[in-house]
Coordinates of C-alpha atoms and ligand atoms in Angstrom, one line a residue:
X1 CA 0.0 0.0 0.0
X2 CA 1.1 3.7 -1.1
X3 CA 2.8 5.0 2.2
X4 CA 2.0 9.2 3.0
X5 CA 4.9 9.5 5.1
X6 CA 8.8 9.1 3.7
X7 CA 10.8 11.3 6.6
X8 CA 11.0 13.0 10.0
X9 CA 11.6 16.0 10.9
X10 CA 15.1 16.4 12.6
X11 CA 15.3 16.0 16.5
X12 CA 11.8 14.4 16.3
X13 CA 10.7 12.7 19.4
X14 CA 9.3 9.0 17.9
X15 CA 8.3 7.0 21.0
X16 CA 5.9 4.5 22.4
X17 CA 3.6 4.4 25.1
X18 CA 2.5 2.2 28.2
X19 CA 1.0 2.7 31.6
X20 CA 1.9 1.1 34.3
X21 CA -1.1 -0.7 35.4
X22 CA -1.9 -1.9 31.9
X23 CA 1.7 -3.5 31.2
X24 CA 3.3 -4.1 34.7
X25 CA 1.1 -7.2 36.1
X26 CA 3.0 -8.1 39.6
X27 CA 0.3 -6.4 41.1
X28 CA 1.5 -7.3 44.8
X29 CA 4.8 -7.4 44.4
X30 CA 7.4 -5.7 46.4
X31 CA 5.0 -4.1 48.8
X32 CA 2.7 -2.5 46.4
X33 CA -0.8 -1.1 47.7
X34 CA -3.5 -1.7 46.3
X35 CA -5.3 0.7 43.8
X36 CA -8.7 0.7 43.1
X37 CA -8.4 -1.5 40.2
X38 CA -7.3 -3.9 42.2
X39 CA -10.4 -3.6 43.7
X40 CA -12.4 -3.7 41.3
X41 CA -11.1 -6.1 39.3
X42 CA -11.5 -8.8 41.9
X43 CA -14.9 -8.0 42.7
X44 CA -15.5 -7.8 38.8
X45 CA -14.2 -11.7 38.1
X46 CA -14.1 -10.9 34.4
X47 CA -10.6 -9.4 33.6
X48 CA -7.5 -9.7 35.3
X49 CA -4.9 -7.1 35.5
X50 CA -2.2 -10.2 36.3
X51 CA 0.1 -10.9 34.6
X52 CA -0.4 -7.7 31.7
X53 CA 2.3 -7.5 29.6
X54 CA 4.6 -8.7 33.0
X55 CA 6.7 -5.3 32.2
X56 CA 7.6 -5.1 36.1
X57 CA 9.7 -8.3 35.0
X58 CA 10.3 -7.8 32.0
X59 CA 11.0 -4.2 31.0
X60 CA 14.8 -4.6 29.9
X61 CA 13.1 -6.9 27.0
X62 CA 10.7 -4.3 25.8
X63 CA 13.1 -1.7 26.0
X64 CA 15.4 -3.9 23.9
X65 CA 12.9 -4.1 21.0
X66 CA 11.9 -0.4 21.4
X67 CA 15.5 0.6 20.4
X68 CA 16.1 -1.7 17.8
X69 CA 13.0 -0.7 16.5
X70 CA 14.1 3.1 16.1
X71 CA 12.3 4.5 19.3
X72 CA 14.0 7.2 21.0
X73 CA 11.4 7.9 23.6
X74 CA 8.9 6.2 26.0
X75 CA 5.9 6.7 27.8
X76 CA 5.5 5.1 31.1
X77 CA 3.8 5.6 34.6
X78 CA 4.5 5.4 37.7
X79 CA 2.3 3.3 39.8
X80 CA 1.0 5.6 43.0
X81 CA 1.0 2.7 45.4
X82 CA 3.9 1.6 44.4
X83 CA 5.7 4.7 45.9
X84 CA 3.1 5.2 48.7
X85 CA 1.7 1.7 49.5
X86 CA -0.3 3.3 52.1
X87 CA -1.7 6.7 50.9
X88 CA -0.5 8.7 53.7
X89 CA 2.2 6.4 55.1
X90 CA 5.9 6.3 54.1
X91 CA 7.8 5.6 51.2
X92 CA 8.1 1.8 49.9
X93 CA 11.9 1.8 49.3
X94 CA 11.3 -1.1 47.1
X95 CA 9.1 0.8 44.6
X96 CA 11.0 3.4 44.6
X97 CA 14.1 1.3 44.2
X98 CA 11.9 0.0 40.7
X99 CA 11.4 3.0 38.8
X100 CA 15.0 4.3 39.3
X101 CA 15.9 0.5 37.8
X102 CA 13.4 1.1 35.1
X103 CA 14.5 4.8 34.4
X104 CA 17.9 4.1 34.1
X105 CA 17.3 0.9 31.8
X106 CA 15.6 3.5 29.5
X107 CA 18.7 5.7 29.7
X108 CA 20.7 3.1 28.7
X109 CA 18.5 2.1 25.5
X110 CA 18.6 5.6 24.4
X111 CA 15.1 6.0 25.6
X112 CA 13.5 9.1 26.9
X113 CA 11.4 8.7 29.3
X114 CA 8.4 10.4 29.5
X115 CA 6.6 9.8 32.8
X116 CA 3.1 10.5 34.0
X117 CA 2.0 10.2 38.1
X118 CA -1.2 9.4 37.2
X119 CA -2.6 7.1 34.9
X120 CA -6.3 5.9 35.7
X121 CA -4.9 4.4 38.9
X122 CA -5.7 6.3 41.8
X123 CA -5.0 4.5 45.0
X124 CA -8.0 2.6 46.9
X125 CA -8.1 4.7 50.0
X126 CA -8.8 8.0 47.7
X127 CA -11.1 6.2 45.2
X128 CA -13.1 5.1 48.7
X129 CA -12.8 8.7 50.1
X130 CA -14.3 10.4 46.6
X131 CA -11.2 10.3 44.4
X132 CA -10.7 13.5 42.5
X133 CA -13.8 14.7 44.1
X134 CA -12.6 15.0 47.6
X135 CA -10.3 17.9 47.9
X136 CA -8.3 16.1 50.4
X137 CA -7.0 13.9 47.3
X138 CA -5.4 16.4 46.0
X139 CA -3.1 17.5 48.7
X140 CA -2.4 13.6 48.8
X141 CA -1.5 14.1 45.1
X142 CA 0.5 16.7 45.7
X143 CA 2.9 15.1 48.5
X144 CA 3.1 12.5 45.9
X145 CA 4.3 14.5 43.4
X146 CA 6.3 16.0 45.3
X147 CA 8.0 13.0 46.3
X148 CA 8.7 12.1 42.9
X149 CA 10.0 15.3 41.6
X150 CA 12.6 15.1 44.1
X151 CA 13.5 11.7 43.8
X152 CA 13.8 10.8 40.3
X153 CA 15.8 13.4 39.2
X154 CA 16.8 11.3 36.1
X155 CA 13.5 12.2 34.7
X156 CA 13.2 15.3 32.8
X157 CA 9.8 14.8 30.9
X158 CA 6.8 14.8 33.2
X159 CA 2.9 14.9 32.8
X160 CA 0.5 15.1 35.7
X161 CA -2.6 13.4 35.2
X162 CA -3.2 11.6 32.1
X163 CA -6.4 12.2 30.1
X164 CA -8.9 13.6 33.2
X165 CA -11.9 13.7 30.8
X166 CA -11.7 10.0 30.0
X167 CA -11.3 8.7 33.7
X168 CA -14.1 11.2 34.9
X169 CA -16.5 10.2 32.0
X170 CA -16.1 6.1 32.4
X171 CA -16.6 6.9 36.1
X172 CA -19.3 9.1 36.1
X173 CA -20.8 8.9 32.6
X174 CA -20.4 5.4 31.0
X175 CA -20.0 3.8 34.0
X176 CA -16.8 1.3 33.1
X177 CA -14.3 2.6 35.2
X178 CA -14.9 2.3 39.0
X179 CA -17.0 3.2 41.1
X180 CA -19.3 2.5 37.9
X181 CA -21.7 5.3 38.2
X182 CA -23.9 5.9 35.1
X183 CA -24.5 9.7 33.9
X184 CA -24.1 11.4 37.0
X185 CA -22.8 14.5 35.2
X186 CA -22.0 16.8 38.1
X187 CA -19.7 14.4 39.3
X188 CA -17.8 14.2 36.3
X189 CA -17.4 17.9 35.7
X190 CA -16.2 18.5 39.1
X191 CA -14.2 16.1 38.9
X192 CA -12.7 17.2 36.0
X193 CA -12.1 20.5 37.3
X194 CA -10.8 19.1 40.4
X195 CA -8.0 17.4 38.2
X196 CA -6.8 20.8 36.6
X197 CA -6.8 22.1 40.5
X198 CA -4.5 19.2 41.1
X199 CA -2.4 19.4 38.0
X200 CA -1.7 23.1 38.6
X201 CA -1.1 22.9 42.0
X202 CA 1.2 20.1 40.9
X203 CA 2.9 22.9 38.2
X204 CA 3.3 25.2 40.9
X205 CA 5.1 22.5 43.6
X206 CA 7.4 21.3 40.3
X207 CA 8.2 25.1 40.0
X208 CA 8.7 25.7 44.0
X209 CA 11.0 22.9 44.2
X210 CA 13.2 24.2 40.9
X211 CA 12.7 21.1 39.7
X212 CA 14.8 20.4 36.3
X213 CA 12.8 19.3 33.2
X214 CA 9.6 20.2 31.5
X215 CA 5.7 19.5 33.2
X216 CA 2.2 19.4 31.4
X217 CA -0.8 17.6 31.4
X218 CA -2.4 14.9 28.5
X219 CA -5.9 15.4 27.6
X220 CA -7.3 13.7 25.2
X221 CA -9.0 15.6 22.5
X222 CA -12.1 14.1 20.9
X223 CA -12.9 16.6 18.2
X224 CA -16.6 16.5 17.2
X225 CA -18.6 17.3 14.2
X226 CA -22.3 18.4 13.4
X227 CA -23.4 15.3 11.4
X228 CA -25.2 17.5 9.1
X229 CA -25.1 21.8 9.5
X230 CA -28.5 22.2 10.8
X231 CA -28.1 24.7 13.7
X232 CA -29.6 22.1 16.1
X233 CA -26.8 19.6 15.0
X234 CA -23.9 23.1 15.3
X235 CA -25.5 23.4 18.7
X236 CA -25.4 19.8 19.7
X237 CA -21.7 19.6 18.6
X238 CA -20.8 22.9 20.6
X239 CA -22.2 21.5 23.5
X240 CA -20.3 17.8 23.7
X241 CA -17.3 19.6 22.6
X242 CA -17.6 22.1 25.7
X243 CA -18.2 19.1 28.0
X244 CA -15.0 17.3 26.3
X245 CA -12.5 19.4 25.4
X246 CA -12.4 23.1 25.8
X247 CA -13.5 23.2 29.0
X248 CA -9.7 21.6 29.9
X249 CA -8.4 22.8 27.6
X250 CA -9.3 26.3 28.9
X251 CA -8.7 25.1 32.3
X252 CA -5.0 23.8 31.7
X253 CA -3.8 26.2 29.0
X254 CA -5.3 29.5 30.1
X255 CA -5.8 28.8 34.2
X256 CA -9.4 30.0 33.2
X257 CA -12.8 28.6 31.9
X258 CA -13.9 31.3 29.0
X259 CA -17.5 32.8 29.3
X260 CA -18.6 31.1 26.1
X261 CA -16.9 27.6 27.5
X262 CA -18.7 28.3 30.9
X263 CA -22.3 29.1 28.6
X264 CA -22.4 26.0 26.9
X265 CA -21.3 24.0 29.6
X266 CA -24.3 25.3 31.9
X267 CA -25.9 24.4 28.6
X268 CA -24.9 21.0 29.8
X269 CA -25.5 21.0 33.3
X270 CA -28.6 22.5 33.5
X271 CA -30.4 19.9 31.1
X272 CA -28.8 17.0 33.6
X273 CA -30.0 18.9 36.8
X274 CA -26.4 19.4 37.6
X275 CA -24.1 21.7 38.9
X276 CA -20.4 22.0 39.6
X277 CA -18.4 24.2 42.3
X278 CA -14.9 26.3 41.9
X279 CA -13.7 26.8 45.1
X280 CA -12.5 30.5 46.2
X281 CA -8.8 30.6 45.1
X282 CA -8.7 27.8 42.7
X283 CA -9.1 30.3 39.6
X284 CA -5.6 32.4 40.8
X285 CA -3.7 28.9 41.3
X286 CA -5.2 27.7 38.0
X287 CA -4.3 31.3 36.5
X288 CA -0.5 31.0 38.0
X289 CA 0.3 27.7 36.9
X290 CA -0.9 27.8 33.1
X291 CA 2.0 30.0 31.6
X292 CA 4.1 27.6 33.2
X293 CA 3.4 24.2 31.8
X294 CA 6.3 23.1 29.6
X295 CA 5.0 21.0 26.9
X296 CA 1.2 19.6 26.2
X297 CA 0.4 15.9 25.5
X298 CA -2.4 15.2 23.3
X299 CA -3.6 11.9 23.1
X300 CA -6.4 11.6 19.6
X301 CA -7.7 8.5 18.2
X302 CA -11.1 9.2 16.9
X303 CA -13.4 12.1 16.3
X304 CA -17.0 12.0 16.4
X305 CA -20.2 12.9 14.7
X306 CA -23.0 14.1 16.6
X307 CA -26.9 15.0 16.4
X308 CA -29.4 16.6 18.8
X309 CA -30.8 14.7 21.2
X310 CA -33.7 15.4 24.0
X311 CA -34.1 11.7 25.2
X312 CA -32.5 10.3 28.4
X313 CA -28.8 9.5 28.6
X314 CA -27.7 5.7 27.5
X315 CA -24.1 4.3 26.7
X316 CA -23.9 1.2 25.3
X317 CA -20.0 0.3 25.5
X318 CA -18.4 -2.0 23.4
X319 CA -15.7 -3.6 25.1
X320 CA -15.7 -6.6 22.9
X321 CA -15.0 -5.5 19.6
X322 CA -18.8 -6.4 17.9
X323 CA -19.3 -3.7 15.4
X324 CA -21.8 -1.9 16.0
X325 CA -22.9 -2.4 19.2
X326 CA -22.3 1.0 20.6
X327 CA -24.7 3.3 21.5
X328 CA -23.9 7.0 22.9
X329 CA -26.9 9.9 23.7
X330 CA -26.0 12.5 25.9
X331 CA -29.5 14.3 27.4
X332 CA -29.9 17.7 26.1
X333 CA -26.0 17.5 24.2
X334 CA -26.3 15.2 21.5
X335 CA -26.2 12.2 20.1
X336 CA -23.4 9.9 18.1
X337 CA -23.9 8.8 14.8
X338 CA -22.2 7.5 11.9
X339 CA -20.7 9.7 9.0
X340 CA -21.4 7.6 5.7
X341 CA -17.8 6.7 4.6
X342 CA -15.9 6.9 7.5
X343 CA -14.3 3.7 8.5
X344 CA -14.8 2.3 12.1
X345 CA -12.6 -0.2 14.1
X346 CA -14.4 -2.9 15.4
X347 CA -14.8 -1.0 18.5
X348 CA -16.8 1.6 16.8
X349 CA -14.3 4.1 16.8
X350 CA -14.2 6.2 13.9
X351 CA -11.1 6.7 11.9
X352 CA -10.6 10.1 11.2
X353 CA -6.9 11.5 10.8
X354 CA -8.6 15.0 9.9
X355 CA -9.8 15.5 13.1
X356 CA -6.3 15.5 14.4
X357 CA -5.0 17.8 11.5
X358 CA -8.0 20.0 12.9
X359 CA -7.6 20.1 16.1
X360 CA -3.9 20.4 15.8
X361 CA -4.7 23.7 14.3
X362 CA -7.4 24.7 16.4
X363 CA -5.3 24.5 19.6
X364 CA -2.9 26.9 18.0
X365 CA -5.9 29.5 17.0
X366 CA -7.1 29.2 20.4
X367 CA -4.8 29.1 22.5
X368 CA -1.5 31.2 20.9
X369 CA 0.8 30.6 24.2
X370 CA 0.3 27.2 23.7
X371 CA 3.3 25.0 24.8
X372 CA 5.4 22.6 22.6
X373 CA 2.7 19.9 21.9
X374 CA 3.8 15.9 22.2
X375 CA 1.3 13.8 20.3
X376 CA 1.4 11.2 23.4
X377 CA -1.2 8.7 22.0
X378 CA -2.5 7.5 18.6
X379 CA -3.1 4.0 17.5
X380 CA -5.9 1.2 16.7
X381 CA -6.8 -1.5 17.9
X382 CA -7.0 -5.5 16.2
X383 CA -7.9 -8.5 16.9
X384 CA -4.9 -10.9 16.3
X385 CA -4.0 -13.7 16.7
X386 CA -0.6 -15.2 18.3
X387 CA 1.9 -16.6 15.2
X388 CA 2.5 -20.4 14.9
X389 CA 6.1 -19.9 13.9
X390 CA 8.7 -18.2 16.6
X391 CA 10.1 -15.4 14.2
X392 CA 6.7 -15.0 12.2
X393 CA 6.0 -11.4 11.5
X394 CA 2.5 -10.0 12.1
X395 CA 0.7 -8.9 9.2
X396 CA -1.1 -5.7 11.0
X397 CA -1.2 -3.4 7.7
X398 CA -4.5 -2.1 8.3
X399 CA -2.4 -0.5 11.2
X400 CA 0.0 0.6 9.8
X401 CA -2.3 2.8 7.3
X402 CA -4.2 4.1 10.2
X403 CA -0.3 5.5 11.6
X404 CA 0.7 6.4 8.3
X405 CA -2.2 9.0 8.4
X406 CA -2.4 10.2 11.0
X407 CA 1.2 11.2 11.1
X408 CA 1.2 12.5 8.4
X409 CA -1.5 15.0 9.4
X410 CA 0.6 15.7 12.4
X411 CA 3.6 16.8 9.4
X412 CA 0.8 18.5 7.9
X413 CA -0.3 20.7 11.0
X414 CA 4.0 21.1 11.7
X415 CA 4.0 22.7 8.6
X416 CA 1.2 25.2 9.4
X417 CA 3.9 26.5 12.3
X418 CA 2.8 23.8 15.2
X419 CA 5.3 23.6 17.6
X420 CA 4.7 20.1 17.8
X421 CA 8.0 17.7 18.9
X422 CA 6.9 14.3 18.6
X423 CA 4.9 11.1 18.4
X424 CA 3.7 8.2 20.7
X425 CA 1.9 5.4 19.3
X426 CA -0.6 3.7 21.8
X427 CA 1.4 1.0 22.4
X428 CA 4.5 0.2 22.5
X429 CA 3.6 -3.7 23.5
X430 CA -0.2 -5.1 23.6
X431 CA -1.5 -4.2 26.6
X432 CA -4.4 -4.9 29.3
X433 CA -7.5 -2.7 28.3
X434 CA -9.3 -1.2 31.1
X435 CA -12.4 -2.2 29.8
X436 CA -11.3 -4.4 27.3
X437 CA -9.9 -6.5 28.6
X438 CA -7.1 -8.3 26.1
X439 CA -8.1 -9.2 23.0
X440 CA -8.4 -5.0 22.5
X441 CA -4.6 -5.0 20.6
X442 CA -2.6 -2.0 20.1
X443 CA 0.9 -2.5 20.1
X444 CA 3.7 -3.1 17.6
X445 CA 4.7 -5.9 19.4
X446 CA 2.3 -8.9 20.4
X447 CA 2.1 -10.3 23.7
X448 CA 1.6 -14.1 23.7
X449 CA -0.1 -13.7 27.1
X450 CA -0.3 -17.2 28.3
X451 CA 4.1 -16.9 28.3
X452 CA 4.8 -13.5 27.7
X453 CA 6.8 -14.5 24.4
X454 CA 7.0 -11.2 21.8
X455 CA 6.5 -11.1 18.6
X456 CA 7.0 -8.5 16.2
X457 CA 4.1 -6.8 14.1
X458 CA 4.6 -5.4 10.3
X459 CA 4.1 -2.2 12.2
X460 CA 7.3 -2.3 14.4
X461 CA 9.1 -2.4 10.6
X462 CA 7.1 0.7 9.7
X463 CA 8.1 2.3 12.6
X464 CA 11.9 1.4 12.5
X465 CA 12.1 2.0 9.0
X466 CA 11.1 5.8 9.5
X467 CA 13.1 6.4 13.1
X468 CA 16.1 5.5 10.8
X469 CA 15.2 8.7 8.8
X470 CA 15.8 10.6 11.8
X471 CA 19.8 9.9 11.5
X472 CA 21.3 12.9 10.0
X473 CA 17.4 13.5 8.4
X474 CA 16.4 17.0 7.3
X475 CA 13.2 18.7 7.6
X476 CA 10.3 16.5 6.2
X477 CA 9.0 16.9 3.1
Ligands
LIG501 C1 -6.5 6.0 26.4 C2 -5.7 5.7 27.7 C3 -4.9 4.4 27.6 C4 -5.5 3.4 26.6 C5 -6.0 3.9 25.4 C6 -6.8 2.9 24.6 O1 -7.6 6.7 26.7 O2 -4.9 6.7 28.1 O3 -4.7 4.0 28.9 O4 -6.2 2.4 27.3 O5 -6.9 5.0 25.6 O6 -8.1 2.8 25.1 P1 -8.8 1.4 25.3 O7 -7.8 0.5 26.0 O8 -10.0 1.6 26.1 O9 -9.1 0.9 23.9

């Protein structure tokens, strides 16, 4: 198949990414508390987060294949109870002892690491004490952080909290991330702004403490389109993209909500009898941390296509990979359909590398002090299955077209003047799914998860094939 992209730019970050829940497995190892997946999980008796991708073990391996592969950079996580087995006890030497291990293995395969302190995995104890919603979270957050800023100086690439929006919405909208509540909408916009309280007081500690390095947060931008330009359908659009993405957006990147973001989102609230509360200083931290995050992670794998929608609220979630067994209505925002001639994944998600080329371009129109932006997630998921033969390559071209586009809309918006310094696919290895469980397949390298054994994917090639480009390579294009 005809290939879009030949080159990278020069100095181009090309990495992978993981989080630590969904690739580390050893779940009680070495002290480790639990987090509220472990909870969950267990009570849940469908998927287990043991053994993952057994990276805790394993890592040096992966590492291994990222840099013969061409990778120069990785995303990983660092597991909260790991570090602070009991929320507000003392330090677990042993975890801590880990991630040095783990950071320095990526130094040593030319990997940069690019590390988030939260991934989806808040401990137990705050998930059973309100998570992001109780305040008191966030000062546990922020001794945390703390702790890690100071410790692991060999990290110079951080991120907060990654993607707030999803984790709020699957526990307070869609109900597949615990505690599995269904459309209780002032829940999930608190506690999204809640998480942009914690992620600039988290700015402002990494400044206090002169740490060295770069800080930002990852949202992930779902941009969304009026299936056809009635002004009901411009309205419904307006509205879920107010609830999804500006709203953080404005939150993170100008330490403010704008009127209009804060109009539409009432918009929101008040059809769902909800309501949401900023707390009296929480603007001026917000305010005094946004000039000084360092670089912006945007994570983008689909874009959606909406119409009006006055019914009540329903999300059907397809977590096996049936097409076409998703459902999504939002009361009083919209609903999701399908654009004729855009392809979907089994999953339902809609491939759309414009919307990234669009939104690429709107963040820079809106929001013109915008930090250098990492693209730190893209990728599709596949069913496959594990190879007969030992050193059999995985046919995942379907894949590799999806990567091939999108990059090359991220060239495309680089080219408009994007400060935009690299790319992560979602994954570096196939991972556990939240919801998913594991036969939801991202990576360019398959796990065989009955014994762990790799195998490559037509994809890793792809990906080698242009890192090489970035030896001695001149501008793209
Ligand atoms: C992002 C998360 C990842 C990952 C990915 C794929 O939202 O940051 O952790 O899971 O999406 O999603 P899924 O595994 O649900 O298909």
């Amino acid at each position: 198949m005809k290939r879009r992209v030949k080159k990278l730019p020069q100095n181009f970050v090309w990495g992978a990414a993981t989080a630590a829940y969904q690739v580390e497995g050893a779940t009680k190892a070495d002290g480790k508390g639990e987090n509220m997946w472990d909870v969950y999980l267990a009570k849940q008796q469908k998927f287990s987060p043991e053994p993952a991708s057994d990276f805790y073990v394993r890592y040096r391996e992966d590492l291994k294949l990222a840099k013969e592969h061409g990778l120069n950079a990785i995303r990983l996580s660092i597991s909260w109870v790991r570090i602070f087995p009991d929320i507000d006890g003392k330090v677990n030497p042993l975890g801590v002892k880990h991630y040095h291990e783990l950071f320095q293995a990526c130094h040593e395969y030319g990997l940069e690491p690019y590390v988030s302190l939260h991934h989806f995995d808040s401990p137990q104890q705050m998930l059973v004490e309100g998570d992001w919603l109780n305040h008191k979270n966030i000062d546990r957050f922020i001794r945390y952080a703390a702790f890690c800023f100071q410790e692991f100086a060999e990290v110079d690439n951080w991120f907060t909290i990654n993607e707030p929006i999803s984790l709020a919405s699957g526990q307070y909208l869609g109900g597949q991330f615990p505690p599995n509540l269904y459309f209780q909408v002032s829940k999930a916009v608190q506690a999204n702004h809640n998480m942009l309280v914690a992620h600039a007081k988290a700015v402002l500690k990494f400044h206090e403490l002169k740490t060295t390095g770069k800080i930002g947060c990852i949202h992930a931008l779902k941009p969304v389109y009026p299936i056809t330009e009635t002004s009901e359908n411009i309205a419904a659009a307006a509205r879920y993209d107010a609830y999804n993405n500006r709203f953080l957006l404005d939150g993170t990147l100008l330490g403010y909500y704008r009127d209009e973001t804060l109009e539409l989102l009432q918009q929101v609230l008040t059809t769902n009898d909800a309501t949401f509360t900023i707390e009296p200083g929480e603007l001026e931290i917000m305010q005094k941390a946004a000039p000084l995050n360092g670089h912006f992670g945007m994570n983008y794998y689909r874009s959606e296509f909406i119409q009006e929608y006055h019914g009540e609220s329903e999300d059907q979630f397809n977590s096996t990979g049936d097409k076409g067994t998703s459902a999504f209505k939002f009361k009083g925002v919209g609903e999701f359909v399908k654009k004729a001639g855009v392809k979907t994944t089994d999953w339902d998600w809609n491939i759309y590398p414009q919307g990234l080329y669009d939104m690429l371009l709107r963040l820079q129109h809106d929001y013109p002090k915008l930090p250098t932006i990492y693209l730190t997630e893209n990728g599709t998921a596949l069913k496959e299955e594990t190879p007969k033969q030992e050193f059999e390559v995985i046919n995942d071209e379907f894949r590799i077209d999806y990567l091939d586009q999108h990059v090359d809309k991220l060239l495309q918006a680089r080219k408009q003047g994007g400060d935009i310094a690299g790319y992560f696919v979602w994954s570096l290895q196939d991972q556990f799914s939240w919801a998913n469980g594991y036969n939801k397949r991202y990576g360019l390298f398959h796990v065989d998860f009955n014994d762990q054994k790799r195998y490559r994917k037509q994809s890793a090639l792809w990906f080698k094939e242009l890192g090489q480009t970035l030896k001695g390579g001149t501008e793209n294009e």
